[in-house]
Structures are given as structure tokens and as C-alpha cells.
Short mmCIF file of C-alpha atoms in Angstrom, two decimals:
data_model
loop_
_atom_site.label_atom_id
_atom_site.label_comp_id
_atom_site.label_asym_id
_atom_site.label_seq_id
_atom_site.Cartn_x
_atom_site.Cartn_y
_atom_site.Cartn_z
CA PHE W 1185 -43.13 27.46 37.34
CA LEU W 1186 -41.18 25.60 34.61
CA ALA W 1187 -42.29 22.82 32.26
CA ARG W 1188 -40.56 20.75 29.60
CA ASP W 1189 -42.17 19.31 26.47
CA HIS W 1190 -43.46 15.72 26.34
CA PHE W 1191 -40.37 14.06 24.80
CA GLY W 1192 -37.55 16.46 25.65
CA VAL W 1193 -37.19 17.98 22.19
CA LYS W 1194 -36.01 21.17 23.90
CA PRO W 1195 -33.48 21.24 26.77
CA LEU W 1196 -34.21 22.81 30.16
CA PHE W 1197 -31.60 22.91 32.93
CA TYR W 1198 -31.80 24.20 36.48
CA TYR W 1199 -29.54 24.67 39.50
CA TYR W 1200 -30.90 24.37 43.01
CA ASP W 1201 -28.94 24.42 46.25
CA GLY W 1202 -31.82 24.86 48.69
CA LYS W 1203 -31.57 28.64 48.50
CA ARG W 1204 -31.19 29.65 44.86
CA LEU W 1205 -33.03 28.43 41.78
CA ILE W 1206 -31.34 29.25 38.47
CA PHE W 1207 -32.71 27.93 35.17
CA ALA W 1208 -31.73 28.18 31.52
CA SER W 1209 -31.76 26.31 28.23
CA GLU W 1210 -27.96 26.01 28.41
CA ILE W 1211 -25.68 24.89 31.23
CA LYS W 1212 -23.13 27.56 30.38
CA ALA W 1213 -25.69 30.26 31.29
CA ILE W 1214 -26.01 28.72 34.77
CA LEU W 1215 -22.22 28.47 35.14
CA LYS W 1216 -21.99 32.24 34.61
CA HIS W 1217 -23.49 32.66 38.08
CA GLN W 1218 -21.36 32.35 41.19
CA ILE W 1219 -22.05 28.73 42.06
CA LYS W 1220 -19.81 26.05 43.46
CA ARG W 1221 -18.56 23.98 40.53
CA GLU W 1222 -18.19 20.30 41.29
CA LEU W 1223 -18.07 17.54 38.72
CA ASN W 1224 -20.49 14.63 38.95
CA TRP W 1225 -18.14 11.66 38.57
CA ARG W 1226 -21.03 9.22 38.18
CA GLN W 1227 -22.22 11.07 35.08
CA ILE W 1228 -18.71 11.36 33.67
CA ASN W 1229 -18.36 7.59 34.08
CA LEU W 1230 -21.68 7.17 32.23
CA PHE W 1231 -20.46 9.47 29.47
CA PHE W 1232 -17.45 7.24 28.78
CA HIS W 1233 -19.62 4.12 28.78
CA LEU W 1234 -22.70 5.39 26.91
CA LEU W 1235 -21.37 8.59 25.25
CA TYR W 1236 -23.92 10.80 27.01
CA SER W 1237 -25.08 11.72 30.52
CA LYS W 1238 -28.50 10.53 31.71
CA GLY W 1239 -31.03 12.90 33.20
CA PRO W 1240 -32.11 14.23 35.52
CA GLU W 1241 -28.46 14.62 36.55
CA THR W 1242 -25.80 16.36 34.47
CA VAL W 1243 -22.01 16.22 34.69
CA TRP W 1244 -22.19 19.08 37.23
CA GLN W 1245 -23.32 18.61 40.82
CA LYS W 1246 -26.60 20.43 41.63
CA ILE W 1247 -27.27 21.21 37.94
CA TYR W 1248 -30.12 19.07 36.60
CA LYS W 1249 -32.17 18.44 33.48
CA LEU W 1250 -35.90 18.81 34.00
CA PRO W 1251 -37.21 15.44 32.72
CA PRO W 1252 -39.46 15.39 29.64
CA GLY W 1253 -43.16 15.51 30.48
CA HIS W 1254 -42.50 17.09 33.89
CA TYR W 1255 -43.02 20.47 35.50
CA LEU W 1256 -41.14 22.20 38.29
CA ARG W 1257 -42.72 24.53 40.84
CA TRP W 1258 -41.00 26.55 43.53
CA ARG W 1259 -43.02 28.09 46.36
CA ARG W 1260 -41.77 30.26 49.17
CA GLY W 1261 -41.70 28.34 52.43
CA ILE W 1262 -42.26 25.02 50.64
CA GLY W 1263 -39.35 24.81 48.22
CA LEU W 1264 -39.03 22.80 45.04
CA GLU W 1265 -41.41 20.15 43.73
CA ILE W 1266 -41.16 18.25 40.43
CA LYS W 1267 -44.12 16.35 39.08
CA LYS W 1268 -44.99 14.39 35.96
CA TYR W 1269 -47.77 15.91 33.84
CA TRP W 1270 -47.69 13.36 31.00
CA GLN W 1271 -46.43 9.88 30.24
CA LEU W 1272 -46.55 7.66 27.19
CA ASN W 1273 -49.55 5.35 27.11
CA SER W 1274 -48.03 1.89 27.46
CA SER W 1275 -51.25 0.01 28.12
CA ALA W 1276 -51.81 -3.48 26.73
CA PRO W 1277 -51.11 -3.58 22.97
CA ARG W 1278 -54.00 -3.50 20.54
CA PHE W 1279 -54.39 -6.68 18.54
CA GLY W 1280 -56.21 -5.01 15.65
CA ASN W 1281 -56.05 -6.02 12.07
CA ILE W 1282 -52.89 -4.99 10.25
CA GLU W 1283 -54.66 -2.89 7.60
CA GLU W 1284 -56.38 -0.84 10.32
CA ILE W 1285 -53.06 -0.32 12.11
CA GLN W 1286 -51.41 0.86 8.89
CA GLU W 1287 -54.24 3.28 8.11
CA ASN W 1288 -54.08 4.76 11.61
CA ILE W 1289 -50.32 5.28 11.29
CA ARG W 1290 -50.76 7.12 7.99
CA GLU W 1291 -53.54 9.36 9.29
CA LEU W 1292 -51.82 10.18 12.58
CA LEU W 1293 -48.54 11.02 10.84
CA ARG W 1294 -50.36 13.02 8.16
CA SER W 1295 -52.11 15.07 10.86
CA SER W 1296 -48.86 15.58 12.75
CA VAL W 1297 -47.02 16.81 9.64
CA ALA W 1298 -49.89 19.23 8.94
CA ARG W 1299 -49.60 20.68 12.45
CA GLN W 1300 -45.83 20.99 12.23
CA LEU W 1301 -46.10 22.89 8.95
CA VAL W 1302 -47.96 25.77 10.60
CA ALA W 1303 -45.37 28.55 10.35
CA ASP W 1304 -45.00 32.05 8.93
CA VAL W 1305 -41.77 31.04 7.16
CA PRO W 1306 -40.93 28.31 4.61
CA VAL W 1307 -40.28 24.87 6.11
CA GLY W 1308 -37.63 22.47 4.78
CA VAL W 1309 -36.74 18.83 5.47
CA PHE W 1310 -33.62 17.08 6.73
CA LEU W 1311 -33.52 14.22 4.23
CA SER W 1312 -31.50 11.22 5.39
CA GLY W 1313 -32.37 8.66 2.73
CA GLY W 1314 -34.35 6.62 5.25
CA ILE W 1315 -38.01 5.74 5.71
CA ASP W 1316 -38.88 8.43 8.26
CA SER W 1317 -37.68 11.59 6.53
CA THR W 1318 -38.77 10.30 3.11
CA ALA W 1319 -42.33 9.77 4.37
CA ILE W 1320 -42.35 13.25 5.92
CA LEU W 1321 -41.31 14.74 2.57
CA GLY W 1322 -44.04 12.75 0.80
CA LEU W 1323 -46.70 13.95 3.23
CA MET W 1324 -45.49 17.54 2.90
CA ALA W 1325 -45.66 17.26 -0.89
CA GLU W 1326 -49.36 16.40 -0.61
CA ARG W 1327 -49.97 19.85 0.89
CA THR W 1328 -47.99 22.13 -1.40
CA ARG W 1329 -47.20 22.59 -5.07
CA ALA W 1330 -44.13 24.70 -4.42
CA PRO W 1331 -40.77 22.86 -4.45
CA ILE W 1332 -39.78 21.81 -0.93
CA LYS W 1333 -36.22 22.54 0.16
CA THR W 1334 -34.41 19.41 1.32
CA PHE W 1335 -30.99 19.04 2.93
CA SER W 1336 -28.56 16.17 3.37
CA VAL W 1337 -24.91 15.55 4.24
CA GLY W 1338 -22.31 13.28 2.67
CA PHE W 1339 -18.77 12.32 3.60
CA LYS W 1340 -15.46 12.90 1.85
CA VAL W 1341 -13.81 9.52 1.44
CA ASP W 1342 -11.82 7.75 -1.26
CA GLN W 1343 -13.72 6.47 -4.29
CA ARG W 1344 -13.50 2.85 -3.13
CA ASN W 1345 -15.46 3.67 0.04
CA PHE W 1346 -17.67 6.40 -1.38
CA GLU W 1347 -20.86 4.38 -1.79
CA LYS W 1348 -20.49 2.67 1.60
CA PHE W 1349 -20.38 5.95 3.51
CA ASN W 1350 -22.68 7.94 1.23
CA GLN W 1351 -25.54 5.53 0.65
CA ASP W 1352 -27.92 7.79 2.58
CA ALA W 1353 -26.87 10.90 0.67
CA ILE W 1354 -27.31 9.08 -2.65
CA LEU W 1355 -30.79 7.91 -1.67
CA ALA W 1356 -31.66 11.41 -0.43
CA ARG W 1357 -30.87 12.80 -3.90
CA LEU W 1358 -33.03 10.10 -5.48
CA THR W 1359 -35.93 10.88 -3.14
CA ALA W 1360 -35.63 14.62 -3.68
CA GLY W 1361 -35.80 14.01 -7.42
CA ARG W 1362 -38.94 11.91 -7.08
CA TYR W 1363 -40.71 14.74 -5.26
CA ASN W 1364 -39.21 17.55 -7.40
CA ALA W 1365 -37.63 19.01 -4.28
CA GLU W 1366 -35.03 21.77 -4.26
CA HIS W 1367 -32.19 19.69 -2.86
CA TYR W 1368 -29.00 20.90 -1.18
CA GLU W 1369 -26.07 18.81 0.02
CA VAL W 1370 -22.92 19.47 2.03
CA MET W 1371 -19.86 17.22 2.08
CA LEU W 1372 -17.94 16.71 5.32
CA GLY W 1373 -14.31 15.67 5.63
CA PRO W 1374 -11.65 15.62 8.37
CA GLU W 1375 -10.73 19.25 7.65
CA GLU W 1376 -14.27 20.40 8.41
CA VAL W 1377 -14.41 18.22 11.54
CA ILE W 1378 -11.28 19.93 12.90
CA GLN W 1379 -12.56 23.35 11.83
CA HIS W 1380 -15.91 23.02 13.62
CA PHE W 1381 -15.28 20.53 16.44
CA GLU W 1382 -14.58 22.96 19.27
CA LYS W 1383 -17.60 25.07 18.30
CA VAL W 1384 -19.69 21.89 18.44
CA VAL W 1385 -18.41 21.01 21.93
CA TRP W 1386 -19.19 24.56 23.08
CA HIS W 1387 -22.74 24.47 21.78
CA MET W 1388 -23.42 20.91 23.02
CA ASP W 1389 -22.80 22.23 26.54
CA ASP W 1390 -23.40 18.93 28.39
CA LEU W 1391 -21.04 16.04 27.73
CA VAL W 1392 -22.38 14.23 24.67
CA TYR W 1393 -20.37 12.51 21.97
CA SER W 1394 -21.76 11.33 18.66
CA PRO W 1395 -19.88 10.54 15.45
CA THR W 1396 -22.49 12.66 13.67
CA GLN W 1397 -22.31 15.82 15.80
CA VAL W 1398 -20.23 17.84 13.36
CA ALA W 1399 -22.32 16.44 10.49
CA ASN W 1400 -25.44 17.72 12.27
CA PHE W 1401 -23.78 21.11 12.67
CA VAL W 1402 -22.72 21.60 9.04
CA LEU W 1403 -26.11 20.30 7.87
CA ALA W 1404 -27.88 22.84 10.09
CA LYS W 1405 -25.60 25.61 8.78
CA LEU W 1406 -26.48 24.65 5.22
CA ALA W 1407 -30.22 24.57 5.90
CA ARG W 1408 -30.18 27.90 7.74
CA ARG W 1409 -29.02 29.64 4.58
CA TYR W 1410 -32.42 28.84 3.02
CA VAL W 1411 -34.99 28.22 5.79
CA LYS W 1412 -35.57 28.87 9.49
CA VAL W 1413 -37.53 25.68 10.21
CA VAL W 1414 -36.98 22.06 9.14
CA LEU W 1415 -38.81 18.82 9.80
CA GLY W 1416 -36.79 15.75 10.79
CA GLY W 1417 -37.43 12.05 11.32
CA ASP W 1418 -36.31 11.79 14.97
CA GLY W 1419 -38.31 9.32 17.06
CA GLY W 1420 -39.33 6.94 14.29
CA ASP W 1421 -36.71 4.35 15.24
CA GLU W 1422 -37.63 4.36 18.93
CA LEU W 1423 -41.39 4.14 18.28
CA PHE W 1424 -41.40 1.57 15.49
CA GLY W 1425 -38.36 -0.62 16.19
CA GLY W 1426 -35.79 0.72 13.76
CA TYR W 1427 -32.62 -0.11 15.67
CA ARG W 1428 -31.02 -3.50 15.19
CA ARG W 1429 -30.94 -4.13 18.93
CA TYR W 1430 -34.75 -4.40 18.99
CA TYR W 1431 -34.52 -7.44 16.75
CA TYR W 1432 -32.30 -9.13 19.30
CA TYR W 1433 -34.63 -8.06 22.14
CA TRP W 1434 -37.43 -9.82 20.24
CA TRP W 1435 -35.40 -13.05 20.12
CA TYR W 1436 -34.54 -12.63 23.78
CA GLN W 1437 -38.18 -12.20 24.78
CA HIS W 1438 -39.27 -15.37 22.99
CA LEU W 1439 -36.32 -17.59 23.81
CA ARG W 1440 -36.18 -16.86 27.54
CA ILE W 1441 -38.92 -19.49 27.88
CA ILE W 1442 -36.26 -22.11 27.09
CA PRO W 1443 -34.79 -23.49 30.35
CA SER W 1444 -31.40 -21.97 31.16
CA TRP W 1445 -29.61 -25.33 30.96
CA LEU W 1446 -30.91 -25.79 27.41
CA ARG W 1447 -30.25 -22.22 26.24
CA GLY W 1448 -26.53 -22.75 26.63
CA SER W 1449 -26.43 -26.18 25.02
CA ALA W 1450 -24.39 -26.98 21.93
CA ALA W 1451 -27.55 -27.96 20.02
CA VAL W 1452 -29.20 -24.56 20.56
CA ARG W 1453 -25.95 -22.78 19.72
CA ARG W 1454 -25.61 -24.70 16.43
CA LEU W 1455 -29.21 -23.89 15.56
CA PHE W 1456 -28.63 -20.16 16.07
CA GLU W 1457 -25.39 -20.27 14.11
CA PHE W 1458 -27.31 -21.93 11.27
CA TRP W 1459 -29.77 -19.02 11.37
CA GLY W 1460 -26.86 -16.58 11.44
CA GLN W 1461 -27.82 -15.44 14.96
CA ASP W 1462 -24.79 -16.47 17.00
CA LYS W 1463 -24.81 -13.01 18.68
CA ALA W 1464 -28.32 -13.62 19.96
CA VAL W 1465 -27.52 -16.93 21.63
CA ASN W 1466 -24.48 -15.42 23.36
CA ARG W 1467 -26.79 -12.94 25.10
CA LEU W 1468 -29.66 -15.30 25.98
CA ASN W 1469 -28.51 -15.86 29.56
CA LEU W 1470 -28.00 -12.19 30.41
CA GLU W 1471 -30.39 -10.34 32.68
CA PRO W 1472 -32.40 -7.61 30.90
CA GLN W 1473 -30.24 -4.77 32.26
CA GLU W 1474 -27.03 -6.52 31.21
CA LEU W 1475 -28.53 -7.26 27.80
CA HIS W 1476 -29.27 -3.57 27.23
CA TRP W 1477 -25.83 -2.56 28.55
CA SER W 1478 -24.17 -5.05 26.19
CA PHE W 1479 -25.63 -3.19 23.20
CA MET W 1480 -25.15 0.37 24.44
CA SER W 1481 -21.88 0.50 26.40
CA GLN W 1482 -18.27 0.78 25.35
CA LYS W 1483 -16.05 -2.13 26.36
CA ASP W 1484 -14.87 -2.06 30.00
CA ARG W 1485 -11.75 -3.97 28.96
CA LEU W 1486 -10.60 -0.95 26.93
CA LEU W 1487 -12.12 1.80 29.07
CA ASN W 1488 -10.42 0.56 32.21
CA GLN W 1489 -7.08 1.11 30.53
CA VAL W 1490 -7.68 4.87 30.47
CA LEU W 1491 -10.09 5.65 33.34
CA ARG W 1492 -8.27 6.23 36.61
CA PRO W 1493 -9.33 3.94 39.52
CA ASP W 1494 -11.28 6.73 41.27
CA LEU W 1495 -13.45 7.12 38.16
CA GLN W 1496 -13.61 3.38 37.41
CA LYS W 1497 -15.15 2.64 40.80
CA PHE W 1498 -18.26 4.62 39.83
CA THR W 1499 -19.18 2.10 37.11
CA LEU W 1500 -21.47 -0.05 39.27
CA ASN W 1501 -23.08 3.02 40.84
CA ALA W 1502 -23.58 4.57 37.38
CA LYS W 1503 -25.27 1.41 36.08
CA GLN W 1504 -27.57 1.26 39.11
CA TYR W 1505 -28.55 4.90 38.54
CA PHE W 1506 -29.09 4.33 34.82
CA TYR W 1507 -31.41 1.36 35.39
CA GLN W 1508 -33.34 2.70 38.39
CA ASP W 1509 -36.43 3.04 36.17
CA GLY W 1510 -39.23 0.78 37.44
CA LEU W 1511 -39.45 -0.75 33.97
CA PHE W 1512 -36.72 -3.20 34.95
CA ASN W 1513 -38.52 -4.48 38.05
CA GLN W 1514 -40.67 -6.88 36.00
CA PRO W 1515 -39.14 -6.53 32.52
CA LEU W 1516 -40.37 -9.78 30.97
CA GLU W 1517 -44.03 -9.24 31.76
CA GLY W 1518 -45.99 -7.97 28.77
CA ASP W 1519 -44.29 -6.83 25.57
CA PHE W 1520 -40.58 -6.70 26.45
CA VAL W 1521 -39.52 -5.14 23.13
CA ASN W 1522 -41.99 -2.26 23.44
CA LYS W 1523 -40.77 -1.75 27.02
CA MET W 1524 -37.22 -1.39 25.75
CA MET W 1525 -38.39 1.13 23.15
CA ILE W 1526 -40.07 3.13 25.93
CA PHE W 1527 -36.83 3.03 27.94
CA ASP W 1528 -34.95 4.43 24.93
CA LEU W 1529 -37.62 7.12 24.53
CA LYS W 1530 -36.92 8.18 28.13
CA THR W 1531 -33.12 8.04 27.98
CA TRP W 1532 -31.34 7.73 24.64
CA LEU W 1533 -33.78 9.95 22.75
CA PRO W 1534 -33.85 13.12 24.93
CA ASP W 1535 -30.35 12.88 26.40
CA PHE W 1536 -28.48 11.88 23.25
CA SER W 1537 -30.38 12.04 19.97
CA LEU W 1538 -32.61 15.09 20.45
CA ALA W 1539 -29.92 16.96 22.42
CA ARG W 1540 -27.58 16.62 19.46
CA THR W 1541 -30.00 17.75 16.74
CA ASP W 1542 -31.63 20.58 18.70
CA LYS W 1543 -28.40 22.13 19.95
CA MET W 1544 -26.71 21.98 16.57
CA GLY W 1545 -29.76 23.63 15.02
CA MET W 1546 -30.05 26.31 17.70
CA ALA W 1547 -26.33 27.08 17.31
CA VAL W 1548 -27.16 28.57 13.90
CA GLY W 1549 -30.73 29.73 14.59
CA LEU W 1550 -32.50 26.77 12.98
CA GLU W 1551 -35.55 25.11 14.52
CA GLU W 1552 -36.10 21.39 13.92
CA ARG W 1553 -39.61 20.00 14.37
CA VAL W 1554 -40.28 16.30 14.78
CA PRO W 1555 -43.61 14.95 13.46
CA PHE W 1556 -43.03 11.40 14.74
CA LEU W 1557 -42.94 12.71 18.31
CA ASP W 1558 -46.58 13.69 18.26
CA LYS W 1559 -48.15 12.39 21.47
CA HIS W 1560 -51.15 10.87 19.66
CA LEU W 1561 -48.95 9.00 17.18
CA ALA W 1562 -46.56 7.91 19.93
CA ASP W 1563 -49.38 6.58 22.12
CA PHE W 1564 -50.74 4.60 19.19
CA ALA W 1565 -47.29 3.27 18.27
CA MET W 1566 -46.76 1.90 21.77
CA GLN W 1567 -50.05 -0.01 21.57
CA ILE W 1568 -48.93 -1.84 18.42
CA PRO W 1569 -47.53 -5.27 19.37
CA SER W 1570 -43.81 -5.45 18.69
CA ARG W 1571 -44.32 -8.52 16.47
CA PHE W 1572 -45.77 -6.12 13.87
CA LYS W 1573 -42.71 -3.85 14.10
CA ILE W 1574 -39.78 -6.25 14.09
CA GLY W 1575 -38.58 -7.44 10.70
CA ASN W 1576 -35.13 -9.01 10.47
CA ALA W 1577 -31.71 -8.07 11.79
CA SER W 1578 -31.19 -5.62 8.93
CA GLY W 1579 -34.60 -4.09 8.36
CA GLY W 1580 -36.88 -3.08 11.23
CA LYS W 1581 -39.97 -0.85 11.34
CA LYS W 1582 -41.96 -3.47 9.43
CA VAL W 1583 -45.44 -2.04 10.01
CA LEU W 1584 -44.27 1.53 9.41
CA ARG W 1585 -42.54 0.51 6.19
CA GLN W 1586 -45.75 -1.17 4.99
CA ALA W 1587 -47.98 1.73 6.07
CA LEU W 1588 -45.88 4.30 4.21
CA ARG W 1589 -45.01 2.23 1.15
CA GLY W 1590 -46.83 4.61 -1.18
CA TYR W 1591 -44.46 7.42 -0.21
CA LEU W 1592 -41.22 5.45 -0.49
CA PRO W 1593 -39.15 4.87 -3.63
CA PRO W 1594 -38.51 1.11 -4.08
CA GLU W 1595 -34.84 1.61 -3.21
CA ILE W 1596 -35.80 2.95 0.23
CA TYR W 1597 -38.70 0.57 0.85
CA LYS W 1598 -36.38 -2.41 0.31
CA LYS W 1599 -33.33 -0.85 1.97
CA ASP W 1600 -31.88 -2.52 5.07
CA LYS W 1601 -31.61 -0.39 8.19
CA SER W 1602 -28.01 0.83 8.38
CA GLY W 1603 -28.01 3.91 10.58
CA TRP W 1604 -25.96 6.96 9.73
CA ILE W 1605 -22.59 5.39 8.95
CA THR W 1606 -19.73 7.85 9.38
CA PRO W 1607 -16.09 7.26 8.45
CA THR W 1608 -14.87 8.27 11.92
CA ALA W 1609 -12.62 5.21 12.33
CA LYS W 1610 -10.96 5.84 8.95
CA TRP W 1611 -10.50 9.54 9.66
CA ILE W 1612 -8.95 8.81 13.06
CA ARG W 1613 -6.26 6.82 11.25
CA GLY W 1614 -5.97 9.52 8.58
CA GLY W 1615 -7.00 13.17 8.50
CA LEU W 1616 -7.80 13.45 12.23
CA LYS W 1617 -4.64 11.72 13.43
CA ASP W 1618 -2.51 14.84 14.04
CA TYR W 1619 -5.35 16.70 15.75
CA ILE W 1620 -6.00 13.78 18.11
CA GLN W 1621 -2.30 13.49 18.95
CA GLU W 1622 -2.28 17.20 19.81
CA VAL W 1623 -5.34 16.96 22.09
CA LEU W 1624 -4.08 13.84 23.87
CA SER W 1625 -0.63 15.35 24.45
CA ASP W 1626 0.47 16.76 27.82
CA SER W 1627 0.97 20.17 26.23
CA PHE W 1628 -2.75 20.53 25.41
CA SER W 1629 -3.85 20.81 29.03
CA GLN W 1630 -2.17 20.39 32.40
CA GLU W 1631 -5.50 20.07 34.23
CA ASP W 1632 -7.69 16.99 33.90
CA GLY W 1633 -9.36 16.51 37.27
CA ASN W 1634 -7.31 13.35 37.84
CA LEU W 1635 -9.92 11.36 35.92
CA ILE W 1636 -8.00 10.02 32.92
CA ASP W 1637 -4.61 8.36 32.53
CA TRP W 1638 -3.53 10.29 29.44
CA GLN W 1639 -0.40 8.20 28.96
CA GLN W 1640 -2.61 5.12 28.64
CA ALA W 1641 -4.96 7.10 26.37
CA ARG W 1642 -2.06 7.80 24.01
CA ARG W 1643 -1.08 4.12 24.13
CA LEU W 1644 -4.65 3.09 23.22
CA PHE W 1645 -4.59 5.54 20.31
CA THR W 1646 -1.31 4.05 19.08
CA GLN W 1647 -2.80 0.54 19.29
CA HIS W 1648 -5.84 1.69 17.30
CA LEU W 1649 -3.60 3.22 14.62
CA ALA W 1650 -1.69 -0.06 14.38
CA GLY W 1651 -4.93 -2.05 14.05
CA ARG W 1652 -4.35 -4.00 17.28
CA VAL W 1653 -7.58 -2.70 18.84
CA TYR W 1654 -10.71 -1.07 17.46
CA ALA W 1655 -11.66 1.84 19.71
CA PRO W 1656 -12.76 4.86 17.62
CA HIS W 1657 -15.61 5.84 19.96
CA ILE W 1658 -13.47 5.62 23.09
CA ILE W 1659 -10.70 7.65 21.45
CA TRP W 1660 -13.03 10.36 20.19
CA SER W 1661 -14.86 10.48 23.55
CA LEU W 1662 -11.47 11.11 25.20
CA VAL W 1663 -10.85 13.94 22.73
CA THR W 1664 -14.34 15.32 23.41
CA PHE W 1665 -13.85 15.17 27.17
CA ARG W 1666 -10.46 16.88 27.11
CA VAL W 1667 -11.64 19.71 24.88
CA TRP W 1668 -14.83 20.08 26.97
CA TYR W 1669 -12.96 20.05 30.29
CA LYS W 1670 -10.47 22.69 29.22
CA MET W 1671 -13.25 24.84 27.78
CA PHE W 1672 -15.83 24.66 30.57
CA LYS W 1673 -13.49 24.83 33.55
CA GLN W 1674 -12.51 28.28 32.32
CA ILE W 1675 -15.98 29.80 31.87
#
């Protein structure tokens, strides 16, 4: 009997071929057994489009992720059965008064933080300079007089770009000062990326690429010197509408009532351009699946230059697999924006975001706990109408921001949502250039599974260096794949 937590904070993999059941928290532990190793080309195609593989499949045939909120049972003579034991309450939204909603958010988050603080060791905080982690620090400070240890990461860039790429680190220092926290910071540059990158790929196990992976790793290493447990703000964006794409989903939901012939008219286009929303009008005529794909996927025009035809042909199949969730059967009924948040909670959050933070923490023996992913708070959040969550294109999480205002310095309360901006594109043209050239070269590996045209990959890299195309994520995903392939084919 196996079970995975409600949101997939912790990974759980299993192999089943009808005869043997092997399970572990890491794929590499399963690969140590004598099993037939076959790549799942559909998932590798998804990795290059979305930068992660979507459960329950992995990039290996017959190796699966147990979905969040599910259990697995094997019985002799019956075999394997997988069943859901919990799902997010997505019933009709509550149309309560805004003050009551805000009070409930505060109390539910306060209770969750209190539960997550139960430990026999000191607990620190990953402080990002955003609403979520700042509120967690504020709620922790209500419960202790001792200085709380906080941790953040900044990026080594030239002085002209320092504030752009270190806004979060600067705000984290400010917040730590407000709460008299014991604050620690690590700075990451191209040298550290090269130093740690292959360790990061090894510990990530499954194919996942994020510009912040190495940042997560060095941050976890820093924190582990002082604490064994940290709290983090994961889940706040997915529950309360923090990502910019939710703002465009909100427009989409309301403007789909306009007849299709009118949505594409010059008058409507001029109106949106006047509002500064020309991106929104360009997407109005897409179907919901294509709308989501347009925000999440890398450009086919560039990817098809480097993916070999046998891998390219899996694109349609990969998209069908990705969107097989019943949510897309009747997507525009009810609250479309909340539905899209739920979809991200089932896909992006466990397979990308939580996988990254948990595995980088576990690599150094650090446990991250996530107060926002309390099932009571999450259920309540999904019953709040999205109109209370969506602000403008720059600043989402409206109701959360208002509910937690008392814990937020003015600089953070008023701050636009920016995400964790990393200087990956600049580093690719600078300090990472030689390393990338080495990995993309024929001398790095003679075996590639006939999946990638490495000559075209080198050409794309040259075009990026010359400024003719902008493809940092595709380039770094190619580097990730080649390092991963060489590493894991030899286990």
C-alpha cells in the first residue's frame, strides 16, 4: 500500500510491469534494478515544450509518478489498483462579503503556519521578497520572540542590471529588517551555475528544467548550515491568481461572450491596444487548450529546428495527453479562471514547482514545508470567485494582498508581480557560453538516442548569441537534456 500527499509536495515513483512492483522516492533507485530501460518519447517531447514531464508518466516507460491525493494498492491475484482519496473542493464559489473572505484567509493561513511550525528543531524561512513568504514570516513572528532565520538568493550581474535582477533579494533584506530576522543571503553567478549544474541534474532525477534550479540548490545549501526545516511560499500563486497568465484568462472568460466575427474586428483590436492589452485580443479566438499552451509552451518554430522528425511527431500526442483532464470538456462553464488554477495545481505545481524545491532541499538534507498548501486553506481559496483574486496584468492575488496587508511592508504590498527573474539569457551570452559550447559539441557525447539534431542545436545557439533569435530556455533545456541523457543512461 502506497499513498502520496494531497498536493504532491513529496515525490513517489513506481515501476510496474505486471510482475514486479518497485517503488522509491527517486527514479535512480528504481533504475538500479534490472529493468528494461526504454525512453518515453511523448514525455521527452513534453519536456522540450513545457520544461517538465507530466504525471503520471515519466520519461521512462513503465516508471510512473503516483498522482497527488492518490493511493496505490497491490494484491496477490488481483494486481495493481490506483484510487483517488482526496480532491480539491471546486464547488460553486462563495459570494461572501470581502471582509469575511479576508478574515478567513488570515485565520486559515495563521492556523496552517502554526501547524507547520511543530518541530523539534528551529524552523527558518525562504524569503523571496514577495507577498507569500513575507506573510509567512509575519505570522511566524507572532508566535516567537527569538529572531527567525531567513534565507534569500541574489544574482551576480553588472551594476547597471543589479537592481533589475536583485529586486527580490533587496526586498527580502528589507522585510527581514522589519521583523528583526537573522538574515542570510547567497549570491549566484555563472561560475556557481557551472560548478553545481551536474549535481542539480543528478538530484532532479526526472527531466525538469527551470532557470532557478541551481538558485534553489545554493539557497538550500545555505539554509542547511543553520536549520533543518524551512517554510516556503509555494502554492500561493496557483491558489490566489499570482501568475500573469491568470489575468489574461480573466479577460478571455469575459470576452468570449463577444461573437467571433466581432472579436477579430479592427474596432475591438484598437480598443484593446488602447487599454494596452493587444496580447489578450490576439488570443481571444483560441480554444481553451490552445490558450493555455500559448502561455506555457516553447515556440514550435524554434523547437522544430532541433527536434528530429521522430520526436517532433509526438507533439500532437503529447498535447492530447497533457489536456486529457476532464476540466477541458466544458471549460467555460462556471469560473474559468479558477478552473485554470486547479489545472496548474494538478500539473505545473507538483511536476515542476514542488519537484524543484523539494529535490533541491532533500539533496542537502533540508525539509521545506508549505503553509499555503494546507487542504483547508486551499479548499477555501478555490471557493473565492476569481474576480476577487485578479488585479491587473502586473499585480495579481488581489484578495490575498488585501487580507495580509498588515504583514507586508508598503514596498511589497504595492509591488507588481514579477516572478523570480534570473539573468539566464545574459549568462548564456557571457559566463555560460563556453560551457554550453562544450555540452553541445560532438565530443561531449556520441550517444543521444537519435532525438536531437545537435548540428541545428549549435546553429540555434549561434543565432541566440548574435541576437537573431531569443531562445534561452530552449538552449538550456538542450543542455539539461544532454547532461541528463549521458548521466542516466550510464547508471
